[in-house]
mmCIF file with all atom_site columns, C-alpha atoms in Angstrom:
data_model
loop_
_atom_site.group_PDB
_atom_site.id
_atom_site.type_symbol
_atom_site.label_atom_id
_atom_site.label_alt_id
_atom_site.label_comp_id
_atom_site.label_asym_id
_atom_site.label_entity_id
_atom_site.label_seq_id
_atom_site.pdbx_PDB_ins_code
_atom_site.Cartn_x
_atom_site.Cartn_y
_atom_site.Cartn_z
_atom_site.occupancy
_atom_site.B_iso_or_equiv
_atom_site.pdbx_formal_charge
_atom_site.auth_seq_id
_atom_site.auth_comp_id
_atom_site.auth_asym_id
_atom_site.auth_atom_id
_atom_site.pdbx_PDB_model_num
ATOM 1   C CA . MET F 1 1   ? 0.030   -0.366 -0.396 1.00 82.00 ? 1   MET F CA 1
ATOM 2   C CA . GLU F 1 2   ? 1.084   3.536  -0.792 1.00 96.00 ? 2   GLU F CA 1
ATOM 3   C CA . LEU F 1 3   ? 1.845   6.174  1.275  1.00 97.00 ? 3   LEU F CA 1
ATOM 4   C CA . SER F 1 4   ? -0.242  8.715  -0.697 1.00 97.00 ? 4   SER F CA 1
ATOM 5   C CA . GLU F 1 5   ? -3.441  5.643  -0.203 1.00 97.00 ? 5   GLU F CA 1
ATOM 6   C CA . ILE F 1 6   ? -2.820  5.115  3.895  1.00 98.00 ? 6   ILE F CA 1
ATOM 7   C CA . THR F 1 7   ? -4.068  9.049  4.346  1.00 98.00 ? 7   THR F CA 1
ATOM 8   C CA . SER F 1 8   ? -6.603  8.502  2.079  1.00 98.00 ? 8   SER F CA 1
ATOM 9   C CA . PHE F 1 9   ? -7.888  5.785  3.642  1.00 97.00 ? 9   PHE F CA 1
ATOM 10  C CA . LEU F 1 10  ? -7.665  7.386  6.996  1.00 97.00 ? 10  LEU F CA 1
ATOM 11  C CA . HIS F 1 11  ? -9.047  10.568 6.292  1.00 97.00 ? 11  HIS F CA 1
ATOM 12  C CA . ARG F 1 12  ? -11.438 7.792  4.618  1.00 97.00 ? 12  ARG F CA 1
ATOM 13  C CA . ALA F 1 13  ? -12.349 5.885  7.731  1.00 98.00 ? 13  ALA F CA 1
ATOM 14  C CA . LEU F 1 14  ? -12.403 8.877  9.861  1.00 98.00 ? 14  LEU F CA 1
ATOM 15  C CA . SER F 1 15  ? -15.102 10.734 7.731  1.00 97.00 ? 15  SER F CA 1
ATOM 16  C CA . GLU F 1 16  ? -17.005 7.944  7.993  1.00 97.00 ? 16  GLU F CA 1
ATOM 17  C CA . LEU F 1 17  ? -16.659 8.210  12.498 1.00 98.00 ? 17  LEU F CA 1
ATOM 18  C CA . LEU F 1 18  ? -17.608 11.435 12.428 1.00 97.00 ? 18  LEU F CA 1
ATOM 19  C CA . SER F 1 19  ? -20.400 11.436 10.659 1.00 96.00 ? 19  SER F CA 1
ATOM 20  C CA . VAL F 1 20  ? -22.260 8.906  13.025 1.00 95.00 ? 20  VAL F CA 1
ATOM 21  C CA . SER F 1 21  ? -20.394 10.120 17.024 1.00 95.00 ? 21  SER F CA 1
ATOM 22  C CA . GLU F 1 22  ? -21.989 13.380 17.170 1.00 92.00 ? 22  GLU F CA 1
ATOM 23  C CA . LEU F 1 23  ? -18.803 14.386 18.673 1.00 97.00 ? 23  LEU F CA 1
ATOM 24  C CA . LYS F 1 24  ? -18.360 18.032 20.264 1.00 97.00 ? 24  LYS F CA 1
ATOM 25  C CA . SER F 1 25  ? -15.935 20.689 19.487 1.00 98.00 ? 25  SER F CA 1
ATOM 26  C CA . LYS F 1 26  ? -12.947 18.776 22.537 1.00 98.00 ? 26  LYS F CA 1
ATOM 27  C CA . ASP F 1 27  ? -14.118 15.683 22.921 1.00 98.00 ? 27  ASP F CA 1
ATOM 28  C CA . ILE F 1 28  ? -10.897 13.180 22.833 1.00 98.00 ? 28  ILE F CA 1
ATOM 29  C CA . LEU F 1 29  ? -10.110 11.403 19.786 1.00 98.00 ? 29  LEU F CA 1
ATOM 30  C CA . VAL F 1 30  ? -8.426  7.762  20.851 1.00 98.00 ? 30  VAL F CA 1
ATOM 31  C CA . VAL F 1 31  ? -6.012  6.718  18.000 1.00 98.00 ? 31  VAL F CA 1
ATOM 32  C CA . GLY F 1 32  ? -4.269  3.277  18.508 1.00 98.00 ? 32  GLY F CA 1
ATOM 33  C CA . CYS F 1 33  ? -1.647  1.997  14.997 1.00 98.00 ? 33  CYS F CA 1
ATOM 34  C CA . SER F 1 34  ? 0.926   -0.434 14.381 1.00 97.00 ? 34  SER F CA 1
ATOM 35  C CA . THR F 1 35  ? 2.672   0.358  11.770 1.00 97.00 ? 35  THR F CA 1
ATOM 36  C CA . SER F 1 36  ? 4.148   -3.099 11.999 1.00 97.00 ? 36  SER F CA 1
ATOM 37  C CA . GLU F 1 37  ? 0.910   -4.735 11.337 1.00 97.00 ? 37  GLU F CA 1
ATOM 38  C CA . ILE F 1 38  ? 0.529   -1.687 8.331  1.00 97.00 ? 38  ILE F CA 1
ATOM 39  C CA . LEU F 1 39  ? 3.660   -3.552 6.618  1.00 97.00 ? 39  LEU F CA 1
ATOM 40  C CA . GLY F 1 40  ? 2.130   -7.322 7.947  1.00 96.00 ? 40  GLY F CA 1
ATOM 41  C CA . LYS F 1 41  ? 4.989   -7.567 9.868  1.00 96.00 ? 41  LYS F CA 1
ATOM 42  C CA . LYS F 1 42  ? 4.005   -9.309 13.593 1.00 95.00 ? 42  LYS F CA 1
ATOM 43  C CA . ILE F 1 43  ? 2.536   -5.686 16.046 1.00 93.00 ? 43  ILE F CA 1
ATOM 44  C CA . GLY F 1 44  ? 6.114   -4.190 17.591 1.00 91.00 ? 44  GLY F CA 1
ATOM 45  C CA . SER F 1 45  ? 8.894   -5.861 14.975 1.00 93.00 ? 45  SER F CA 1
ATOM 46  C CA . ALA F 1 46  ? 8.801   -2.982 12.251 1.00 95.00 ? 46  ALA F CA 1
ATOM 47  C CA . SER F 1 47  ? 8.266   0.796  13.126 1.00 96.00 ? 47  SER F CA 1
ATOM 48  C CA . ASN F 1 48  ? 8.347   2.671  10.555 1.00 97.00 ? 48  ASN F CA 1
ATOM 49  C CA . LEU F 1 49  ? 7.986   6.576  11.047 1.00 98.00 ? 49  LEU F CA 1
ATOM 50  C CA . GLU F 1 50  ? 6.670   7.366  7.304  1.00 98.00 ? 50  GLU F CA 1
ATOM 51  C CA . ILE F 1 51  ? 3.804   5.035  7.883  1.00 98.00 ? 51  ILE F CA 1
ATOM 52  C CA . ALA F 1 52  ? 3.113   7.273  11.324 1.00 98.00 ? 52  ALA F CA 1
ATOM 53  C CA . LYS F 1 53  ? 3.090   10.227 9.104  1.00 98.00 ? 53  LYS F CA 1
ATOM 54  C CA . ALA F 1 54  ? 1.170   8.673  6.476  1.00 98.00 ? 54  ALA F CA 1
ATOM 55  C CA . VAL F 1 55  ? -1.276  8.469  8.875  1.00 98.00 ? 55  VAL F CA 1
ATOM 56  C CA . MET F 1 56  ? -0.912  11.507 10.955 1.00 98.00 ? 56  MET F CA 1
ATOM 57  C CA . ASP F 1 57  ? -1.869  12.745 7.365  1.00 98.00 ? 57  ASP F CA 1
ATOM 58  C CA . GLY F 1 58  ? -5.132  11.499 6.630  1.00 98.00 ? 58  GLY F CA 1
ATOM 59  C CA . ILE F 1 59  ? -6.577  11.976 10.531 1.00 98.00 ? 59  ILE F CA 1
ATOM 60  C CA . LYS F 1 60  ? -4.828  15.273 11.313 1.00 97.00 ? 60  LYS F CA 1
ATOM 61  C CA . PRO F 1 61  ? -6.754  17.607 9.234  1.00 98.00 ? 61  PRO F CA 1
ATOM 62  C CA . LEU F 1 62  ? -10.449 16.316 10.212 1.00 98.00 ? 62  LEU F CA 1
ATOM 63  C CA . VAL F 1 63  ? -9.382  16.401 13.715 1.00 98.00 ? 63  VAL F CA 1
ATOM 64  C CA . ARG F 1 64  ? -8.467  20.087 13.561 1.00 98.00 ? 64  ARG F CA 1
ATOM 65  C CA . LYS F 1 65  ? -11.330 20.884 11.663 1.00 98.00 ? 65  LYS F CA 1
ATOM 66  C CA . PHE F 1 66  ? -13.630 19.400 13.963 1.00 98.00 ? 66  PHE F CA 1
ATOM 67  C CA . ASP F 1 67  ? -11.645 20.669 17.224 1.00 98.00 ? 67  ASP F CA 1
ATOM 68  C CA . LEU F 1 68  ? -10.831 17.166 18.318 1.00 98.00 ? 68  LEU F CA 1
ATOM 69  C CA . TYR F 1 69  ? -8.454  16.564 20.616 1.00 98.00 ? 69  TYR F CA 1
ATOM 70  C CA . LEU F 1 70  ? -5.953  13.812 19.835 1.00 98.00 ? 70  LEU F CA 1
ATOM 71  C CA . ALA F 1 71  ? -4.966  10.617 22.187 1.00 98.00 ? 71  ALA F CA 1
ATOM 72  C CA . VAL F 1 72  ? -3.041  9.081  20.313 1.00 98.00 ? 72  VAL F CA 1
ATOM 73  C CA . GLN F 1 73  ? -1.873  5.376  22.420 1.00 98.00 ? 73  GLN F CA 1
ATOM 74  C CA . CYS F 1 74  ? 1.793   4.424  23.022 1.00 97.00 ? 74  CYS F CA 1
ATOM 75  C CA . CYS F 1 75  ? 2.230   1.355  22.432 1.00 94.00 ? 75  CYS F CA 1
ATOM 76  C CA . GLU F 1 76  ? 2.510   -1.764 25.936 1.00 91.00 ? 76  GLU F CA 1
ATOM 77  C CA . HIS F 1 77  ? 6.209   -1.138 26.484 1.00 92.00 ? 77  HIS F CA 1
ATOM 78  C CA . LEU F 1 78  ? 4.875   2.174  27.440 1.00 94.00 ? 78  LEU F CA 1
ATOM 79  C CA . ASN F 1 79  ? 1.795   0.663  29.243 1.00 93.00 ? 79  ASN F CA 1
ATOM 80  C CA . ARG F 1 80  ? -0.650  2.375  26.671 1.00 96.00 ? 80  ARG F CA 1
ATOM 81  C CA . SER F 1 81  ? -0.365  5.500  27.853 1.00 98.00 ? 81  SER F CA 1
ATOM 82  C CA . LEU F 1 82  ? -0.538  8.452  25.222 1.00 98.00 ? 82  LEU F CA 1
ATOM 83  C CA . VAL F 1 83  ? 0.306   11.623 23.579 1.00 98.00 ? 83  VAL F CA 1
ATOM 84  C CA . VAL F 1 84  ? -2.059  14.268 23.648 1.00 98.00 ? 84  VAL F CA 1
ATOM 85  C CA . GLU F 1 85  ? -1.974  18.019 23.955 1.00 98.00 ? 85  GLU F CA 1
ATOM 86  C CA . GLY F 1 86  ? -1.225  19.699 26.721 1.00 98.00 ? 86  GLY F CA 1
ATOM 87  C CA . GLU F 1 87  ? -4.425  21.676 26.879 1.00 98.00 ? 87  GLU F CA 1
ATOM 88  C CA . CYS F 1 88  ? -5.770  18.125 26.873 1.00 98.00 ? 88  CYS F CA 1
ATOM 89  C CA . ALA F 1 89  ? -4.176  16.695 29.658 1.00 98.00 ? 89  ALA F CA 1
ATOM 90  C CA . GLU F 1 90  ? -4.793  19.754 31.434 1.00 98.00 ? 90  GLU F CA 1
ATOM 91  C CA . LYS F 1 91  ? -8.448  20.847 30.676 1.00 98.00 ? 91  LYS F CA 1
ATOM 92  C CA . TYR F 1 92  ? -9.212  16.540 31.022 1.00 98.00 ? 92  TYR F CA 1
ATOM 93  C CA . GLN F 1 93  ? -7.088  16.830 34.633 1.00 98.00 ? 93  GLN F CA 1
ATOM 94  C CA . LEU F 1 94  ? -4.723  13.377 32.716 1.00 98.00 ? 94  LEU F CA 1
ATOM 95  C CA . GLU F 1 95  ? -1.881  11.977 35.567 1.00 98.00 ? 95  GLU F CA 1
ATOM 96  C CA . ILE F 1 96  ? 1.327   13.443 32.889 1.00 98.00 ? 96  ILE F CA 1
ATOM 97  C CA . VAL F 1 97  ? 3.766   10.471 33.496 1.00 97.00 ? 97  VAL F CA 1
ATOM 98  C CA . THR F 1 98  ? 7.452   11.013 32.567 1.00 96.00 ? 98  THR F CA 1
ATOM 99  C CA . VAL F 1 99  ? 8.339   9.858  29.087 1.00 97.00 ? 99  VAL F CA 1
ATOM 100 C CA . LEU F 1 100 ? 10.030  10.236 25.848 1.00 97.00 ? 100 LEU F CA 1
ATOM 101 C CA . PRO F 1 101 ? 8.167   7.384  23.161 1.00 97.00 ? 101 PRO F CA 1
ATOM 102 C CA . HIS F 1 102 ? 10.748  6.183  20.896 1.00 95.00 ? 102 HIS F CA 1
ATOM 103 C CA . LEU F 1 103 ? 10.423  3.839  18.529 1.00 94.00 ? 103 LEU F CA 1
ATOM 104 C CA . LYS F 1 104 ? 11.461  0.699  20.804 1.00 92.00 ? 104 LYS F CA 1
ATOM 105 C CA . ALA F 1 105 ? 9.083   1.516  22.906 1.00 94.00 ? 105 ALA F CA 1
ATOM 106 C CA . GLY F 1 106 ? 5.957   3.613  22.473 1.00 95.00 ? 106 GLY F CA 1
ATOM 107 C CA . GLY F 1 107 ? 5.871   3.148  18.803 1.00 96.00 ? 107 GLY F CA 1
ATOM 108 C CA . ALA F 1 108 ? 6.095   5.433  15.953 1.00 98.00 ? 108 ALA F CA 1
ATOM 109 C CA . LEU F 1 109 ? 2.770   6.641  15.425 1.00 98.00 ? 109 LEU F CA 1
ATOM 110 C CA . ALA F 1 110 ? 3.214   7.701  19.596 1.00 98.00 ? 110 ALA F CA 1
ATOM 111 C CA . VAL F 1 111 ? 6.652   9.528  18.234 1.00 98.00 ? 111 VAL F CA 1
ATOM 112 C CA . THR F 1 112 ? 5.337   10.653 15.430 1.00 98.00 ? 112 THR F CA 1
ATOM 113 C CA . ALA F 1 113 ? 2.872   12.359 17.975 1.00 98.00 ? 113 ALA F CA 1
ATOM 114 C CA . TYR F 1 114 ? 5.121   13.497 20.432 1.00 98.00 ? 114 TYR F CA 1
ATOM 115 C CA . GLY F 1 115 ? 6.906   15.369 17.314 1.00 98.00 ? 115 GLY F CA 1
ATOM 116 C CA . GLU F 1 116 ? 3.831   16.973 15.527 1.00 98.00 ? 116 GLU F CA 1
ATOM 117 C CA . PHE F 1 117 ? 1.789   18.608 18.876 1.00 98.00 ? 117 PHE F CA 1
ATOM 118 C CA . GLU F 1 118 ? 2.258   22.111 19.696 1.00 98.00 ? 118 GLU F CA 1
ATOM 119 C CA . ASP F 1 119 ? 2.174   21.120 23.583 1.00 98.00 ? 119 ASP F CA 1
ATOM 120 C CA . PRO F 1 120 ? 2.992   17.046 23.625 1.00 98.00 ? 120 PRO F CA 1
ATOM 121 C CA . ARG F 1 121 ? 1.975   15.910 27.060 1.00 98.00 ? 121 ARG F CA 1
ATOM 122 C CA . VAL F 1 122 ? 2.277   12.273 27.457 1.00 98.00 ? 122 VAL F CA 1
ATOM 123 C CA . VAL F 1 123 ? -0.772  11.084 30.427 1.00 98.00 ? 123 VAL F CA 1
ATOM 124 C CA . GLU F 1 124 ? -1.267  7.112  31.518 1.00 97.00 ? 124 GLU F CA 1
ATOM 125 C CA . GLY F 1 125 ? -5.132  6.842  31.266 1.00 96.00 ? 125 GLY F CA 1
ATOM 126 C CA . ILE F 1 126 ? -8.075  8.806  29.253 1.00 98.00 ? 126 ILE F CA 1
ATOM 127 C CA . ARG F 1 127 ? -11.514 8.251  28.443 1.00 97.00 ? 127 ARG F CA 1
ATOM 128 C CA . GLY F 1 128 ? -11.961 9.135  24.663 1.00 98.00 ? 128 GLY F CA 1
ATOM 129 C CA . HIS F 1 129 ? -15.642 9.836  22.487 1.00 98.00 ? 129 HIS F CA 1
ATOM 130 C CA . ALA F 1 130 ? -14.140 7.653  19.977 1.00 98.00 ? 130 ALA F CA 1
ATOM 131 C CA . GLY F 1 131 ? -11.488 5.876  18.330 1.00 98.00 ? 131 GLY F CA 1
ATOM 132 C CA . ILE F 1 132 ? -10.008 4.616  15.139 1.00 98.00 ? 132 ILE F CA 1
ATOM 133 C CA . ASP F 1 133 ? -7.638  1.504  16.276 1.00 98.00 ? 133 ASP F CA 1
ATOM 134 C CA . ILE F 1 134 ? -5.627  -0.108 13.458 1.00 98.00 ? 134 ILE F CA 1
ATOM 135 C CA . GLY F 1 135 ? -3.385  -3.306 13.849 1.00 97.00 ? 135 GLY F CA 1
ATOM 136 C CA . ASP F 1 136 ? -5.450  -4.693 17.229 1.00 95.00 ? 136 ASP F CA 1
ATOM 137 C CA . THR F 1 137 ? -3.844  -2.032 19.335 1.00 96.00 ? 137 THR F CA 1
ATOM 138 C CA . MET F 1 138 ? -6.482  -2.964 22.028 1.00 95.00 ? 138 MET F CA 1
ATOM 139 C CA . ILE F 1 139 ? -7.842  1.445  22.294 1.00 97.00 ? 139 ILE F CA 1
ATOM 140 C CA . GLY F 1 140 ? -11.212 -0.481 24.315 1.00 95.00 ? 140 GLY F CA 1
ATOM 141 C CA . MET F 1 141 ? -9.421  0.660  27.750 1.00 95.00 ? 141 MET F CA 1
ATOM 142 C CA . HIS F 1 142 ? -8.963  4.233  26.623 1.00 97.00 ? 142 HIS F CA 1
ATOM 143 C CA . LEU F 1 143 ? -12.437 5.182  26.052 1.00 97.00 ? 143 LEU F CA 1
ATOM 144 C CA . LYS F 1 144 ? -15.402 5.829  27.784 1.00 96.00 ? 144 LYS F CA 1
ATOM 145 C CA . HIS F 1 145 ? -18.571 2.971  28.783 1.00 91.00 ? 145 HIS F CA 1
ATOM 146 C CA . VAL F 1 146 ? -20.418 2.277  26.375 1.00 93.00 ? 146 VAL F CA 1
ATOM 147 C CA . ALA F 1 147 ? -18.080 1.478  23.096 1.00 95.00 ? 147 ALA F CA 1
ATOM 148 C CA . VAL F 1 148 ? -20.189 1.161  20.608 1.00 95.00 ? 148 VAL F CA 1
ATOM 149 C CA . PRO F 1 149 ? -18.678 -0.939 16.778 1.00 95.00 ? 149 PRO F CA 1
ATOM 150 C CA . VAL F 1 150 ? -18.911 2.202  14.232 1.00 97.00 ? 150 VAL F CA 1
ATOM 151 C CA . ARG F 1 151 ? -18.547 -0.404 10.765 1.00 94.00 ? 151 ARG F CA 1
ATOM 152 C CA . SER F 1 152 ? -16.691 0.752  7.909  1.00 94.00 ? 152 SER F CA 1
ATOM 153 C CA . GLU F 1 153 ? -16.367 0.522  3.950  1.00 94.00 ? 153 GLU F CA 1
ATOM 154 C CA . ILE F 1 154 ? -12.352 0.317  4.893  1.00 96.00 ? 154 ILE F CA 1
ATOM 155 C CA . LYS F 1 155 ? -11.388 -2.471 6.520  1.00 96.00 ? 155 LYS F CA 1
ATOM 156 C CA . LYS F 1 156 ? -7.930  -2.412 6.840  1.00 97.00 ? 156 LYS F CA 1
ATOM 157 C CA . ILE F 1 157 ? -5.065  -0.474 6.413  1.00 97.00 ? 157 ILE F CA 1
ATOM 158 C CA . GLY F 1 158 ? -2.311  -1.892 4.577  1.00 96.00 ? 158 GLY F CA 1
ATOM 159 C CA . ALA F 1 159 ? -2.332  -5.547 6.355  1.00 97.00 ? 159 ALA F CA 1
ATOM 160 C CA . ALA F 1 160 ? -3.932  -4.157 9.970  1.00 97.00 ? 160 ALA F CA 1
ATOM 161 C CA . ASN F 1 161 ? -7.320  -4.237 11.047 1.00 97.00 ? 161 ASN F CA 1
ATOM 162 C CA . LEU F 1 162 ? -9.154  -1.087 10.823 1.00 97.00 ? 162 LEU F CA 1
ATOM 163 C CA . VAL F 1 163 ? -12.333 -1.079 13.866 1.00 97.00 ? 163 VAL F CA 1
ATOM 164 C CA . MET F 1 164 ? -13.302 1.691  15.279 1.00 97.00 ? 164 MET F CA 1
ATOM 165 C CA . ALA F 1 165 ? -15.429 3.563  17.771 1.00 97.00 ? 165 ALA F CA 1
ATOM 166 C CA . ARG F 1 166 ? -17.888 5.220  19.256 1.00 96.00 ? 166 ARG F CA 1
ATOM 167 C CA . THR F 1 167 ? -19.733 5.697  22.868 1.00 96.00 ? 167 THR F CA 1
ATOM 168 C CA . ARG F 1 168 ? -22.447 6.512  24.307 1.00 91.00 ? 168 ARG F CA 1
ATOM 169 C CA . PRO F 1 169 ? -24.282 7.096  27.837 1.00 90.00 ? 169 PRO F CA 1
ATOM 170 C CA . LYS F 1 170 ? -24.683 3.806  29.842 1.00 87.00 ? 170 LYS F CA 1
ATOM 171 C CA . LEU F 1 171 ? -28.933 3.690  29.869 1.00 82.00 ? 171 LEU F CA 1
ATOM 172 C CA . ILE F 1 172 ? -29.857 3.265  33.500 1.00 84.00 ? 172 ILE F CA 1
ATOM 173 C CA . GLY F 1 173 ? -33.292 2.378  34.795 1.00 81.00 ? 173 GLY F CA 1
ATOM 174 C CA . GLY F 1 174 ? -34.695 -0.589 33.865 1.00 77.00 ? 174 GLY F CA 1
ATOM 175 C CA . GLU F 1 175 ? -38.086 -1.798 31.645 1.00 77.00 ? 175 GLU F CA 1
ATOM 176 C CA . ARG F 1 176 ? -39.708 1.129  32.578 1.00 82.00 ? 176 ARG F CA 1
ATOM 177 C CA . ALA F 1 177 ? -37.695 3.111  31.534 1.00 83.00 ? 177 ALA F CA 1
ATOM 178 C CA . GLN F 1 178 ? -37.174 5.433  28.295 1.00 83.00 ? 178 GLN F CA 1
ATOM 179 C CA . TYR F 1 179 ? -34.439 6.621  26.049 1.00 80.00 ? 179 TYR F CA 1
ATOM 180 C CA . PRO F 1 180 ? -33.615 9.409  24.154 1.00 80.00 ? 180 PRO F CA 1
ATOM 181 C CA . SER F 1 181 ? -34.523 7.437  19.685 1.00 75.00 ? 181 SER F CA 1
ATOM 182 C CA . TYR F 1 182 ? -30.668 8.913  19.481 1.00 67.00 ? 182 TYR F CA 1
ATOM 183 C CA . TYR F 1 183 ? -28.818 6.464  22.386 1.00 63.00 ? 183 TYR F CA 1
ATOM 184 C CA . LYS F 1 184 ? -30.908 3.918  20.778 1.00 57.00 ? 184 LYS F CA 1
ATOM 185 C CA . LYS F 1 185 ? -28.669 3.566  17.270 1.00 56.00 ? 185 LYS F CA 1
#
């Protein structure tokens, strides 16, 4: 897969996610990505900065357009911490940790995010409003309850599986409760 195709596919997939997610300004989009899996390699074995840049180029314009915070998940060697803008960490009162992502501990997309963000911070965890998981990186731990799968025409980025989710508030109250129609989707 060409780098321009990666960018284009991610832009299209994120557009689909945003069209059904009803996100508001300053909501959090969590992205997990294995550039190794995009290449068809085992996760964590072939981090690639060029692919990470292509991924970021597909995501960042829409994040800016919709005024969202982007949270990029690091790999398991950094306990799946996330790179966010300092403003996001402050607004959501996130626990900042001291670490610098690199290719062998953090992954290529985390390194790219850290280099491209205006005021990067690494945080221990987050509760995002929607997410994209490229290559089975297990972003579910960083989404608010309740995560709802979003199906896309795009099933893979390169060789990596693509899974997306939006979130909704929990439905409570039992059989006599009534819910707004937009939560029944």
